[in-house]
Amino acid sequence: MSEIANAVTAEHFRYLAERTVGEDAFLRQLKNEARTAGIPPIWISPEQASFMQILLKLCKARDVVEIGTLAGYSAITMARALPPGGKVHTIEVSPVHARFAYQWIARSEVADRVAIHRGDARIILPTFAADSADAAFLDADKPSYPFYLKECLRIVRQGGLIMADNAFAFGELLAHDSNEPEVLAMRAFNDLVAREAALQSIIVPLGDGLWVGVKL
Ligand code: DHB
Ligand code: MG
Protein backbone atom coordinates (compact mmCIF):
# COMPACT_ATOMS: atom_id res chain seq x y z
CA MET A 1 0.00 0.00 0.00
CA SER A 2 1.48 3.33 -0.99
CA GLU A 3 1.43 6.30 1.33
CA ILE A 4 -1.51 8.29 0.08
CA ALA A 5 -1.97 10.94 2.73
CA ASN A 6 -4.87 12.88 1.22
CA ALA A 7 -7.00 10.78 -1.04
CA VAL A 8 -10.35 12.40 -0.29
CA THR A 9 -11.98 13.66 -3.46
CA ALA A 10 -15.48 15.00 -4.09
CA GLU A 11 -16.33 11.49 -5.26
CA HIS A 12 -15.16 9.97 -1.98
CA PHE A 13 -17.21 12.54 -0.16
CA ARG A 14 -20.35 11.68 -2.12
CA TYR A 15 -19.69 8.02 -1.37
CA LEU A 16 -19.49 8.55 2.37
CA ALA A 17 -22.45 10.96 2.38
CA GLU A 18 -24.57 8.27 0.69
CA ARG A 19 -23.63 5.96 3.55
CA THR A 20 -24.42 8.37 6.36
CA VAL A 21 -27.74 8.54 8.17
CA GLY A 22 -29.44 11.57 6.67
CA GLU A 23 -31.94 13.95 8.18
CA ASP A 24 -35.51 12.92 8.91
CA ALA A 25 -38.73 14.51 7.62
CA PHE A 26 -38.94 16.78 10.68
CA LEU A 27 -35.56 18.41 10.07
CA ARG A 28 -36.23 18.64 6.32
CA GLN A 29 -39.47 20.47 7.07
CA LEU A 30 -37.70 22.73 9.58
CA LYS A 31 -35.21 23.74 6.87
CA ASN A 32 -37.94 24.36 4.30
CA GLU A 33 -39.92 26.58 6.66
CA ALA A 34 -36.77 28.39 7.80
CA ARG A 35 -36.01 29.23 4.16
CA THR A 36 -39.56 30.47 3.68
CA ALA A 37 -39.16 32.62 6.82
CA GLY A 38 -36.04 34.21 5.32
CA ILE A 39 -33.61 32.63 7.79
CA PRO A 40 -30.14 32.18 6.21
CA PRO A 41 -29.73 28.54 5.01
CA ILE A 42 -26.46 27.99 6.89
CA TRP A 43 -27.26 24.96 9.05
CA ILE A 44 -24.80 22.11 9.60
CA SER A 45 -24.66 19.30 7.03
CA PRO A 46 -26.26 15.89 7.74
CA GLU A 47 -22.83 14.17 7.74
CA GLN A 48 -21.51 16.72 10.19
CA ALA A 49 -24.63 16.27 12.33
CA SER A 50 -24.13 12.51 12.48
CA PHE A 51 -20.46 12.91 13.39
CA MET A 52 -21.28 15.41 16.14
CA GLN A 53 -23.86 13.01 17.57
CA ILE A 54 -21.27 10.21 17.61
CA LEU A 55 -18.78 12.43 19.47
CA LEU A 56 -21.41 13.51 22.01
CA LYS A 57 -22.34 9.89 22.65
CA LEU A 58 -18.69 8.83 22.97
CA CYS A 59 -17.99 11.47 25.63
CA LYS A 60 -21.32 10.65 27.31
CA ALA A 61 -22.35 14.29 27.16
CA ARG A 62 -25.29 15.41 29.32
CA ASP A 63 -24.89 19.18 29.26
CA VAL A 64 -23.98 20.97 26.05
CA VAL A 65 -23.52 24.69 25.37
CA GLU A 66 -24.26 25.99 21.88
CA ILE A 67 -23.47 29.50 20.69
CA GLY A 68 -25.69 30.40 17.74
CA THR A 69 -29.08 28.66 17.62
CA LEU A 70 -30.16 29.97 14.21
CA ALA A 71 -33.20 27.79 13.27
CA GLY A 72 -32.61 25.16 15.97
CA TYR A 73 -31.38 22.44 13.59
CA SER A 74 -28.11 21.72 15.40
CA ALA A 75 -29.64 22.11 18.89
CA ILE A 76 -32.28 19.48 18.07
CA THR A 77 -29.63 17.27 16.46
CA MET A 78 -27.33 17.45 19.48
CA ALA A 79 -30.20 16.99 21.96
CA ARG A 80 -31.09 13.74 20.20
CA ALA A 81 -27.65 12.40 21.18
CA LEU A 82 -28.15 13.13 24.89
CA PRO A 83 -29.55 10.82 27.56
CA PRO A 84 -32.84 11.63 29.34
CA GLY A 85 -32.20 14.60 31.61
CA GLY A 86 -29.52 15.96 29.29
CA LYS A 87 -29.71 19.56 28.09
CA VAL A 88 -28.48 21.70 25.22
CA HIS A 89 -28.13 25.31 26.39
CA THR A 90 -28.30 27.22 23.14
CA ILE A 91 -27.67 30.97 22.92
CA GLU A 92 -29.24 33.16 20.21
CA VAL A 93 -28.92 36.93 19.82
CA SER A 94 -31.49 37.35 17.01
CA PRO A 95 -35.07 37.54 18.37
CA VAL A 96 -36.40 36.39 14.97
CA HIS A 97 -34.19 33.30 14.92
CA ALA A 98 -34.85 32.55 18.59
CA ARG A 99 -38.62 32.72 18.04
CA PHE A 100 -38.46 30.39 15.02
CA ALA A 101 -36.18 27.93 16.84
CA TYR A 102 -38.37 28.01 19.95
CA GLN A 103 -41.43 26.90 17.98
CA TRP A 104 -39.60 24.07 16.25
CA ILE A 105 -37.85 22.88 19.39
CA ALA A 106 -41.23 22.90 21.20
CA ARG A 107 -42.76 20.57 18.63
CA SER A 108 -39.69 18.28 18.47
CA GLU A 109 -39.33 15.13 20.57
CA VAL A 110 -36.44 16.72 22.50
CA ALA A 111 -38.29 19.84 23.68
CA ASP A 112 -37.34 19.00 27.28
CA ARG A 113 -33.66 18.69 26.32
CA VAL A 114 -33.13 22.17 24.83
CA ALA A 115 -33.11 25.54 26.62
CA ILE A 116 -32.83 28.70 24.53
CA HIS A 117 -30.97 31.59 26.14
CA ARG A 118 -31.94 34.79 24.33
CA GLY A 119 -29.29 37.46 24.11
CA ASP A 120 -25.63 38.14 23.45
CA ALA A 121 -23.34 35.19 24.20
CA ARG A 122 -20.69 37.67 25.30
CA ILE A 123 -22.99 38.53 28.23
CA ILE A 124 -24.60 35.10 28.78
CA LEU A 125 -21.56 32.79 28.70
CA PRO A 126 -19.88 34.47 31.70
CA THR A 127 -22.98 33.57 33.77
CA PHE A 128 -22.42 29.83 33.15
CA ALA A 129 -20.49 28.03 35.92
CA ALA A 130 -17.02 26.58 35.42
CA ASP A 131 -16.91 22.86 34.59
CA SER A 132 -20.70 22.81 34.12
CA ALA A 133 -20.81 21.37 30.59
CA ASP A 134 -19.52 18.24 28.85
CA ALA A 135 -19.39 19.78 25.40
CA ALA A 136 -19.69 23.05 23.49
CA PHE A 137 -20.41 24.01 19.90
CA LEU A 138 -19.40 27.41 18.52
CA ASP A 139 -21.44 28.45 15.49
CA ALA A 140 -22.04 32.20 15.68
CA ASP A 141 -20.34 35.49 14.71
CA LYS A 142 -16.77 34.64 13.81
CA PRO A 143 -14.90 37.68 15.23
CA SER A 144 -16.16 36.68 18.70
CA TYR A 145 -14.92 33.07 18.43
CA PRO A 146 -11.73 33.75 20.46
CA PHE A 147 -13.85 35.05 23.35
CA TYR A 148 -16.31 32.15 23.03
CA LEU A 149 -13.45 29.64 23.03
CA LYS A 150 -11.92 31.18 26.15
CA GLU A 151 -15.29 30.98 27.92
CA CYS A 152 -15.92 27.41 26.72
CA LEU A 153 -12.52 26.33 28.00
CA ARG A 154 -13.74 27.51 31.41
CA ILE A 155 -17.27 26.07 31.16
CA VAL A 156 -16.45 22.64 29.66
CA ARG A 157 -15.00 20.04 32.04
CA GLN A 158 -11.64 18.36 31.55
CA GLY A 159 -11.98 15.61 28.95
CA GLY A 160 -14.96 17.40 27.48
CA LEU A 161 -15.54 18.23 23.83
CA ILE A 162 -15.25 21.62 22.13
CA MET A 163 -16.41 21.92 18.52
CA ALA A 164 -16.41 24.98 16.27
CA ASP A 165 -18.08 25.37 12.90
CA ASN A 166 -16.81 26.99 9.71
CA ALA A 167 -13.07 26.27 9.91
CA PHE A 168 -13.14 26.45 6.09
CA ALA A 169 -14.57 29.98 6.28
CA PHE A 170 -17.63 29.41 4.05
CA GLY A 171 -15.34 27.84 1.44
CA GLU A 172 -13.19 31.00 1.33
CA LEU A 173 -10.39 29.82 3.63
CA LEU A 174 -7.79 29.36 0.88
CA ALA A 175 -9.16 32.04 -1.47
CA HIS A 176 -6.49 34.60 -0.72
CA ASP A 177 -8.28 37.38 -2.55
CA SER A 178 -11.07 37.03 0.02
CA ASN A 179 -10.69 39.57 2.79
CA GLU A 180 -14.16 39.64 4.30
CA PRO A 181 -13.99 40.29 8.06
CA GLU A 182 -15.64 36.93 8.83
CA VAL A 183 -13.13 35.08 6.62
CA LEU A 184 -10.16 36.89 8.19
CA ALA A 185 -11.63 36.11 11.60
CA MET A 186 -11.81 32.38 10.83
CA ARG A 187 -8.22 32.30 9.52
CA ALA A 188 -7.05 33.98 12.73
CA PHE A 189 -9.20 31.68 14.86
CA ASN A 190 -7.83 28.56 13.14
CA ASP A 191 -4.29 29.70 13.95
CA LEU A 192 -5.32 30.44 17.52
CA VAL A 193 -6.85 26.99 18.03
CA ALA A 194 -3.79 25.31 16.51
CA ARG A 195 -1.67 27.03 19.22
CA GLU A 196 -4.11 26.41 22.10
CA ALA A 197 -2.27 24.19 24.60
CA ALA A 198 -5.45 23.42 26.58
CA LEU A 199 -6.99 21.58 23.62
CA GLN A 200 -6.04 18.60 21.50
CA SER A 201 -7.85 19.49 18.32
CA ILE A 202 -8.17 18.83 14.63
CA ILE A 203 -10.19 20.21 11.73
CA VAL A 204 -12.48 17.50 10.39
CA PRO A 205 -13.40 18.11 6.72
CA LEU A 206 -17.15 17.72 7.09
CA GLY A 207 -19.61 20.48 6.29
CA ASP A 208 -17.68 23.76 6.17
CA GLY A 209 -14.85 22.34 8.29
CA LEU A 210 -15.47 21.33 11.89
CA TRP A 211 -12.95 21.96 14.66
CA VAL A 212 -13.06 19.08 17.14
CA GLY A 213 -11.09 19.40 20.35
CA VAL A 214 -10.76 17.62 23.68
CA LYS A 215 -10.11 19.81 26.71
CA LEU A 216 -6.87 18.56 28.27
C1 DHB B 1 -22.13 31.54 7.64
C2 DHB B 1 -22.13 31.25 8.99
C3 DHB B 1 -22.16 29.95 9.42
O1 DHB B 1 -22.13 29.62 10.73
C4 DHB B 1 -22.22 28.92 8.50
O2 DHB B 1 -22.25 27.65 8.96
C5 DHB B 1 -22.21 29.19 7.14
C6 DHB B 1 -22.17 30.51 6.72
C7 DHB B 1 -22.08 32.94 7.18
O3 DHB B 1 -22.00 33.82 8.05
O4 DHB B 1 -22.15 33.17 5.99
MG1 MG C 1 -21.86 27.57 10.99
PDB file of C-alpha atoms and ligand atoms in Angstrom:
ATOM      1  CA  MET A   1       0.000   0.000   0.000  1.00  0.00           C
ATOM      2  CA  SER A   2       1.476   3.331  -0.985  1.00  0.00           C
ATOM      3  CA  GLU A   3       1.432   6.297   1.335  1.00  0.00           C
ATOM      4  CA  ILE A   4      -1.508   8.289   0.085  1.00  0.00           C
ATOM      5  CA  ALA A   5      -1.967  10.943   2.733  1.00  0.00           C
ATOM      6  CA  ASN A   6      -4.868  12.879   1.225  1.00  0.00           C
ATOM      7  CA  ALA A   7      -6.998  10.781  -1.045  1.00  0.00           C
ATOM      8  CA  VAL A   8     -10.354  12.399  -0.289  1.00  0.00           C
ATOM      9  CA  THR A   9     -11.975  13.659  -3.463  1.00  0.00           C
ATOM     10  CA  ALA A  10     -15.475  15.002  -4.088  1.00  0.00           C
ATOM     11  CA  GLU A  11     -16.331  11.486  -5.258  1.00  0.00           C
ATOM     12  CA  HIS A  12     -15.161   9.969  -1.977  1.00  0.00           C
ATOM     13  CA  PHE A  13     -17.211  12.536  -0.156  1.00  0.00           C
ATOM     14  CA  ARG A  14     -20.347  11.683  -2.122  1.00  0.00           C
ATOM     15  CA  TYR A  15     -19.688   8.023  -1.372  1.00  0.00           C
ATOM     16  CA  LEU A  16     -19.493   8.553   2.375  1.00  0.00           C
ATOM     17  CA  ALA A  17     -22.455  10.957   2.381  1.00  0.00           C
ATOM     18  CA  GLU A  18     -24.565   8.270   0.690  1.00  0.00           C
ATOM     19  CA  ARG A  19     -23.632   5.958   3.549  1.00  0.00           C
ATOM     20  CA  THR A  20     -24.420   8.367   6.362  1.00  0.00           C
ATOM     21  CA  VAL A  21     -27.741   8.539   8.171  1.00  0.00           C
ATOM     22  CA  GLY A  22     -29.440  11.568   6.673  1.00  0.00           C
ATOM     23  CA  GLU A  23     -31.940  13.953   8.182  1.00  0.00           C
ATOM     24  CA  ASP A  24     -35.513  12.925   8.906  1.00  0.00           C
ATOM     25  CA  ALA A  25     -38.732  14.511   7.621  1.00  0.00           C
ATOM     26  CA  PHE A  26     -38.941  16.780  10.683  1.00  0.00           C
ATOM     27  CA  LEU A  27     -35.557  18.414  10.072  1.00  0.00           C
ATOM     28  CA  ARG A  28     -36.226  18.641   6.323  1.00  0.00           C
ATOM     29  CA  GLN A  29     -39.469  20.470   7.065  1.00  0.00           C
ATOM     30  CA  LEU A  30     -37.702  22.733   9.579  1.00  0.00           C
ATOM     31  CA  LYS A  31     -35.213  23.737   6.871  1.00  0.00           C
ATOM     32  CA  ASN A  32     -37.940  24.356   4.301  1.00  0.00           C
ATOM     33  CA  GLU A  33     -39.918  26.575   6.655  1.00  0.00           C
ATOM     34  CA  ALA A  34     -36.769  28.393   7.798  1.00  0.00           C
ATOM     35  CA  ARG A  35     -36.013  29.227   4.156  1.00  0.00           C
ATOM     36  CA  THR A  36     -39.564  30.470   3.683  1.00  0.00           C
ATOM     37  CA  ALA A  37     -39.165  32.616   6.821  1.00  0.00           C
ATOM     38  CA  GLY A  38     -36.043  34.206   5.319  1.00  0.00           C
ATOM     39  CA  ILE A  39     -33.609  32.633   7.792  1.00  0.00           C
ATOM     40  CA  PRO A  40     -30.138  32.177   6.214  1.00  0.00           C
ATOM     41  CA  PRO A  41     -29.725  28.542   5.007  1.00  0.00           C
ATOM     42  CA  ILE A  42     -26.463  27.988   6.889  1.00  0.00           C
ATOM     43  CA  TRP A  43     -27.265  24.965   9.052  1.00  0.00           C
ATOM     44  CA  ILE A  44     -24.801  22.112   9.602  1.00  0.00           C
ATOM     45  CA  SER A  45     -24.655  19.300   7.032  1.00  0.00           C
ATOM     46  CA  PRO A  46     -26.257  15.889   7.740  1.00  0.00           C
ATOM     47  CA  GLU A  47     -22.834  14.166   7.735  1.00  0.00           C
ATOM     48  CA  GLN A  48     -21.513  16.723  10.189  1.00  0.00           C
ATOM     49  CA  ALA A  49     -24.628  16.273  12.329  1.00  0.00           C
ATOM     50  CA  SER A  50     -24.129  12.510  12.479  1.00  0.00           C
ATOM     51  CA  PHE A  51     -20.458  12.914  13.391  1.00  0.00           C
ATOM     52  CA  MET A  52     -21.283  15.415  16.142  1.00  0.00           C
ATOM     53  CA  GLN A  53     -23.856  13.007  17.573  1.00  0.00           C
ATOM     54  CA  ILE A  54     -21.275  10.206  17.614  1.00  0.00           C
ATOM     55  CA  LEU A  55     -18.782  12.432  19.467  1.00  0.00           C
ATOM     56  CA  LEU A  56     -21.410  13.513  22.009  1.00  0.00           C
ATOM     57  CA  LYS A  57     -22.343   9.887  22.648  1.00  0.00           C
ATOM     58  CA  LEU A  58     -18.693   8.835  22.974  1.00  0.00           C
ATOM     59  CA  CYS A  59     -17.992  11.467  25.626  1.00  0.00           C
ATOM     60  CA  LYS A  60     -21.317  10.654  27.314  1.00  0.00           C
ATOM     61  CA  ALA A  61     -22.350  14.289  27.161  1.00  0.00           C
ATOM     62  CA  ARG A  62     -25.288  15.411  29.318  1.00  0.00           C
ATOM     63  CA  ASP A  63     -24.890  19.177  29.264  1.00  0.00           C
ATOM     64  CA  VAL A  64     -23.980  20.970  26.051  1.00  0.00           C
ATOM     65  CA  VAL A  65     -23.516  24.686  25.373  1.00  0.00           C
ATOM     66  CA  GLU A  66     -24.260  25.985  21.876  1.00  0.00           C
ATOM     67  CA  ILE A  67     -23.471  29.501  20.693  1.00  0.00           C
ATOM     68  CA  GLY A  68     -25.687  30.404  17.740  1.00  0.00           C
ATOM     69  CA  THR A  69     -29.079  28.657  17.624  1.00  0.00           C
ATOM     70  CA  LEU A  70     -30.156  29.966  14.207  1.00  0.00           C
ATOM     71  CA  ALA A  71     -33.202  27.790  13.274  1.00  0.00           C
ATOM     72  CA  GLY A  72     -32.611  25.155  15.966  1.00  0.00           C
ATOM     73  CA  TYR A  73     -31.378  22.438  13.594  1.00  0.00           C
ATOM     74  CA  SER A  74     -28.113  21.715  15.404  1.00  0.00           C
ATOM     75  CA  ALA A  75     -29.639  22.108  18.888  1.00  0.00           C
ATOM     76  CA  ILE A  76     -32.280  19.477  18.068  1.00  0.00           C
ATOM     77  CA  THR A  77     -29.625  17.268  16.457  1.00  0.00           C
ATOM     78  CA  MET A  78     -27.327  17.447  19.482  1.00  0.00           C
ATOM     79  CA  ALA A  79     -30.199  16.990  21.964  1.00  0.00           C
ATOM     80  CA  ARG A  80     -31.086  13.743  20.198  1.00  0.00           C
ATOM     81  CA  ALA A  81     -27.646  12.404  21.184  1.00  0.00           C
ATOM     82  CA  LEU A  82     -28.145  13.126  24.892  1.00  0.00           C
ATOM     83  CA  PRO A  83     -29.545  10.816  27.563  1.00  0.00           C
ATOM     84  CA  PRO A  84     -32.845  11.630  29.336  1.00  0.00           C
ATOM     85  CA  GLY A  85     -32.196  14.601  31.614  1.00  0.00           C
ATOM     86  CA  GLY A  86     -29.522  15.958  29.291  1.00  0.00           C
ATOM     87  CA  LYS A  87     -29.706  19.561  28.093  1.00  0.00           C
ATOM     88  CA  VAL A  88     -28.483  21.702  25.223  1.00  0.00           C
ATOM     89  CA  HIS A  89     -28.135  25.309  26.393  1.00  0.00           C
ATOM     90  CA  THR A  90     -28.300  27.217  23.136  1.00  0.00           C
ATOM     91  CA  ILE A  91     -27.668  30.975  22.924  1.00  0.00           C
ATOM     92  CA  GLU A  92     -29.243  33.157  20.213  1.00  0.00           C
ATOM     93  CA  VAL A  93     -28.916  36.925  19.816  1.00  0.00           C
ATOM     94  CA  SER A  94     -31.486  37.351  17.008  1.00  0.00           C
ATOM     95  CA  PRO A  95     -35.074  37.543  18.372  1.00  0.00           C
ATOM     96  CA  VAL A  96     -36.399  36.395  14.971  1.00  0.00           C
ATOM     97  CA  HIS A  97     -34.185  33.303  14.922  1.00  0.00           C
ATOM     98  CA  ALA A  98     -34.854  32.546  18.594  1.00  0.00           C
ATOM     99  CA  ARG A  99     -38.624  32.724  18.036  1.00  0.00           C
ATOM    100  CA  PHE A 100     -38.460  30.392  15.020  1.00  0.00           C
ATOM    101  CA  ALA A 101     -36.181  27.926  16.837  1.00  0.00           C
ATOM    102  CA  TYR A 102     -38.366  28.011  19.951  1.00  0.00           C
ATOM    103  CA  GLN A 103     -41.430  26.902  17.980  1.00  0.00           C
ATOM    104  CA  TRP A 104     -39.599  24.073  16.252  1.00  0.00           C
ATOM    105  CA  ILE A 105     -37.851  22.877  19.394  1.00  0.00           C
ATOM    106  CA  ALA A 106     -41.226  22.904  21.198  1.00  0.00           C
ATOM    107  CA  ARG A 107     -42.755  20.568  18.627  1.00  0.00           C
ATOM    108  CA  SER A 108     -39.691  18.284  18.473  1.00  0.00           C
ATOM    109  CA  GLU A 109     -39.328  15.125  20.568  1.00  0.00           C
ATOM    110  CA  VAL A 110     -36.436  16.723  22.503  1.00  0.00           C
ATOM    111  CA  ALA A 111     -38.292  19.837  23.681  1.00  0.00           C
ATOM    112  CA  ASP A 112     -37.340  18.999  27.280  1.00  0.00           C
ATOM    113  CA  ARG A 113     -33.661  18.693  26.316  1.00  0.00           C
ATOM    114  CA  VAL A 114     -33.129  22.174  24.831  1.00  0.00           C
ATOM    115  CA  ALA A 115     -33.114  25.536  26.615  1.00  0.00           C
ATOM    116  CA  ILE A 116     -32.835  28.703  24.528  1.00  0.00           C
ATOM    117  CA  HIS A 117     -30.970  31.592  26.139  1.00  0.00           C
ATOM    118  CA  ARG A 118     -31.937  34.789  24.326  1.00  0.00           C
ATOM    119  CA  GLY A 119     -29.292  37.457  24.112  1.00  0.00           C
ATOM    120  CA  ASP A 120     -25.625  38.135  23.450  1.00  0.00           C
ATOM    121  CA  ALA A 121     -23.336  35.194  24.195  1.00  0.00           C
ATOM    122  CA  ARG A 122     -20.686  37.674  25.303  1.00  0.00           C
ATOM    123  CA  ILE A 123     -22.991  38.528  28.231  1.00  0.00           C
ATOM    124  CA  ILE A 124     -24.603  35.104  28.783  1.00  0.00           C
ATOM    125  CA  LEU A 125     -21.559  32.791  28.695  1.00  0.00           C
ATOM    126  CA  PRO A 126     -19.876  34.470  31.704  1.00  0.00           C
ATOM    127  CA  THR A 127     -22.984  33.567  33.775  1.00  0.00           C
ATOM    128  CA  PHE A 128     -22.420  29.826  33.152  1.00  0.00           C
ATOM    129  CA  ALA A 129     -20.493  28.025  35.918  1.00  0.00           C
ATOM    130  CA  ALA A 130     -17.017  26.582  35.417  1.00  0.00           C
ATOM    131  CA  ASP A 131     -16.907  22.855  34.594  1.00  0.00           C
ATOM    132  CA  SER A 132     -20.700  22.809  34.118  1.00  0.00           C
ATOM    133  CA  ALA A 133     -20.806  21.366  30.588  1.00  0.00           C
ATOM    134  CA  ASP A 134     -19.519  18.244  28.850  1.00  0.00           C
ATOM    135  CA  ALA A 135     -19.394  19.780  25.399  1.00  0.00           C
ATOM    136  CA  ALA A 136     -19.690  23.053  23.494  1.00  0.00           C
ATOM    137  CA  PHE A 137     -20.414  24.008  19.896  1.00  0.00           C
ATOM    138  CA  LEU A 138     -19.395  27.409  18.518  1.00  0.00           C
ATOM    139  CA  ASP A 139     -21.438  28.452  15.490  1.00  0.00           C
ATOM    140  CA  ALA A 140     -22.044  32.201  15.681  1.00  0.00           C
ATOM    141  CA  ASP A 141     -20.343  35.492  14.707  1.00  0.00           C
ATOM    142  CA  LYS A 142     -16.773  34.644  13.814  1.00  0.00           C
ATOM    143  CA  PRO A 143     -14.905  37.685  15.231  1.00  0.00           C
ATOM    144  CA  SER A 144     -16.155  36.676  18.704  1.00  0.00           C
ATOM    145  CA  TYR A 145     -14.924  33.072  18.430  1.00  0.00           C
ATOM    146  CA  PRO A 146     -11.735  33.746  20.461  1.00  0.00           C
ATOM    147  CA  PHE A 147     -13.846  35.047  23.355  1.00  0.00           C
ATOM    148  CA  TYR A 148     -16.311  32.147  23.025  1.00  0.00           C
ATOM    149  CA  LEU A 149     -13.448  29.643  23.027  1.00  0.00           C
ATOM    150  CA  LYS A 150     -11.920  31.181  26.147  1.00  0.00           C
ATOM    151  CA  GLU A 151     -15.291  30.975  27.918  1.00  0.00           C
ATOM    152  CA  CYS A 152     -15.925  27.411  26.724  1.00  0.00           C
ATOM    153  CA  LEU A 153     -12.524  26.330  27.999  1.00  0.00           C
ATOM    154  CA  ARG A 154     -13.735  27.510  31.414  1.00  0.00           C
ATOM    155  CA  ILE A 155     -17.274  26.069  31.157  1.00  0.00           C
ATOM    156  CA  VAL A 156     -16.448  22.636  29.663  1.00  0.00           C
ATOM    157  CA  ARG A 157     -15.001  20.040  32.038  1.00  0.00           C
ATOM    158  CA  GLN A 158     -11.644  18.365  31.547  1.00  0.00           C
ATOM    159  CA  GLY A 159     -11.980  15.614  28.946  1.00  0.00           C
ATOM    160  CA  GLY A 160     -14.963  17.405  27.475  1.00  0.00           C
ATOM    161  CA  LEU A 161     -15.537  18.233  23.831  1.00  0.00           C
ATOM    162  CA  ILE A 162     -15.251  21.622  22.132  1.00  0.00           C
ATOM    163  CA  MET A 163     -16.410  21.920  18.517  1.00  0.00           C
ATOM    164  CA  ALA A 164     -16.409  24.981  16.274  1.00  0.00           C
ATOM    165  CA  ASP A 165     -18.077  25.372  12.901  1.00  0.00           C
ATOM    166  CA  ASN A 166     -16.806  26.993   9.715  1.00  0.00           C
ATOM    167  CA  ALA A 167     -13.067  26.275   9.910  1.00  0.00           C
ATOM    168  CA  PHE A 168     -13.137  26.451   6.091  1.00  0.00           C
ATOM    169  CA  ALA A 169     -14.573  29.983   6.284  1.00  0.00           C
ATOM    170  CA  PHE A 170     -17.631  29.408   4.052  1.00  0.00           C
ATOM    171  CA  GLY A 171     -15.339  27.842   1.443  1.00  0.00           C
ATOM    172  CA  GLU A 172     -13.191  31.002   1.328  1.00  0.00           C
ATOM    173  CA  LEU A 173     -10.390  29.816   3.633  1.00  0.00           C
ATOM    174  CA  LEU A 174      -7.793  29.359   0.877  1.00  0.00           C
ATOM    175  CA  ALA A 175      -9.158  32.039  -1.474  1.00  0.00           C
ATOM    176  CA  HIS A 176      -6.486  34.598  -0.718  1.00  0.00           C
ATOM    177  CA  ASP A 177      -8.280  37.384  -2.545  1.00  0.00           C
ATOM    178  CA  SER A 178     -11.067  37.033   0.021  1.00  0.00           C
ATOM    179  CA  ASN A 179     -10.690  39.570   2.792  1.00  0.00           C
ATOM    180  CA  GLU A 180     -14.164  39.638   4.300  1.00  0.00           C
ATOM    181  CA  PRO A 181     -13.994  40.290   8.058  1.00  0.00           C
ATOM    182  CA  GLU A 182     -15.637  36.929   8.832  1.00  0.00           C
ATOM    183  CA  VAL A 183     -13.128  35.085   6.618  1.00  0.00           C
ATOM    184  CA  LEU A 184     -10.165  36.894   8.188  1.00  0.00           C
ATOM    185  CA  ALA A 185     -11.626  36.111  11.602  1.00  0.00           C
ATOM    186  CA  MET A 186     -11.809  32.376  10.829  1.00  0.00           C
ATOM    187  CA  ARG A 187      -8.223  32.303   9.517  1.00  0.00           C
ATOM    188  CA  ALA A 188      -7.046  33.982  12.729  1.00  0.00           C
ATOM    189  CA  PHE A 189      -9.203  31.676  14.857  1.00  0.00           C
ATOM    190  CA  ASN A 190      -7.831  28.559  13.142  1.00  0.00           C
ATOM    191  CA  ASP A 191      -4.286  29.697  13.947  1.00  0.00           C
ATOM    192  CA  LEU A 192      -5.316  30.440  17.523  1.00  0.00           C
ATOM    193  CA  VAL A 193      -6.854  26.986  18.034  1.00  0.00           C
ATOM    194  CA  ALA A 194      -3.794  25.310  16.515  1.00  0.00           C
ATOM    195  CA  ARG A 195      -1.669  27.031  19.216  1.00  0.00           C
ATOM    196  CA  GLU A 196      -4.112  26.414  22.101  1.00  0.00           C
ATOM    197  CA  ALA A 197      -2.269  24.189  24.600  1.00  0.00           C
ATOM    198  CA  ALA A 198      -5.447  23.418  26.578  1.00  0.00           C
ATOM    199  CA  LEU A 199      -6.987  21.577  23.625  1.00  0.00           C
ATOM    200  CA  GLN A 200      -6.044  18.602  21.497  1.00  0.00           C
ATOM    201  CA  SER A 201      -7.848  19.490  18.317  1.00  0.00           C
ATOM    202  CA  ILE A 202      -8.171  18.830  14.626  1.00  0.00           C
ATOM    203  CA  ILE A 203     -10.188  20.213  11.729  1.00  0.00           C
ATOM    204  CA  VAL A 204     -12.482  17.500  10.386  1.00  0.00           C
ATOM    205  CA  PRO A 205     -13.405  18.111   6.717  1.00  0.00           C
ATOM    206  CA  LEU A 206     -17.152  17.717   7.090  1.00  0.00           C
ATOM    207  CA  GLY A 207     -19.610  20.479   6.292  1.00  0.00           C
ATOM    208  CA  ASP A 208     -17.680  23.756   6.172  1.00  0.00           C
ATOM    209  CA  GLY A 209     -14.849  22.342   8.286  1.00  0.00           C
ATOM    210  CA  LEU A 210     -15.472  21.326  11.889  1.00  0.00           C
ATOM    211  CA  TRP A 211     -12.955  21.955  14.657  1.00  0.00           C
ATOM    212  CA  VAL A 212     -13.063  19.076  17.138  1.00  0.00           C
ATOM    213  CA  GLY A 213     -11.094  19.402  20.352  1.00  0.00           C
ATOM    214  CA  VAL A 214     -10.763  17.624  23.676  1.00  0.00           C
ATOM    215  CA  LYS A 215     -10.109  19.807  26.713  1.00  0.00           C
ATOM    216  CA  LEU A 216      -6.869  18.562  28.273  1.00  0.00           C
TER     217      LEU A 216
HETATM  218  C1  DHB B   1     -22.130  31.538   7.639  1.00  0.00           C
HETATM  219  C2  DHB B   1     -22.128  31.250   8.994  1.00  0.00           C
HETATM  220  C3  DHB B   1     -22.156  29.954   9.419  1.00  0.00           C
HETATM  221  O1  DHB B   1     -22.128  29.622  10.726  1.00  0.00           O
HETATM  222  C4  DHB B   1     -22.217  28.922   8.504  1.00  0.00           C
HETATM  223  O2  DHB B   1     -22.246  27.648   8.956  1.00  0.00           O
HETATM  224  C5  DHB B   1     -22.206  29.193   7.145  1.00  0.00           C
HETATM  225  C6  DHB B   1     -22.174  30.507   6.718  1.00  0.00           C
HETATM  226  C7  DHB B   1     -22.083  32.938   7.185  1.00  0.00           C
HETATM  227  O3  DHB B   1     -21.997  33.822   8.048  1.00  0.00           O
HETATM  228  O4  DHB B   1     -22.154  33.171   5.987  1.00  0.00           O
HETATM  229 MG    MG B   2     -21.859  27.574  10.993  1.00  0.00          MG
END
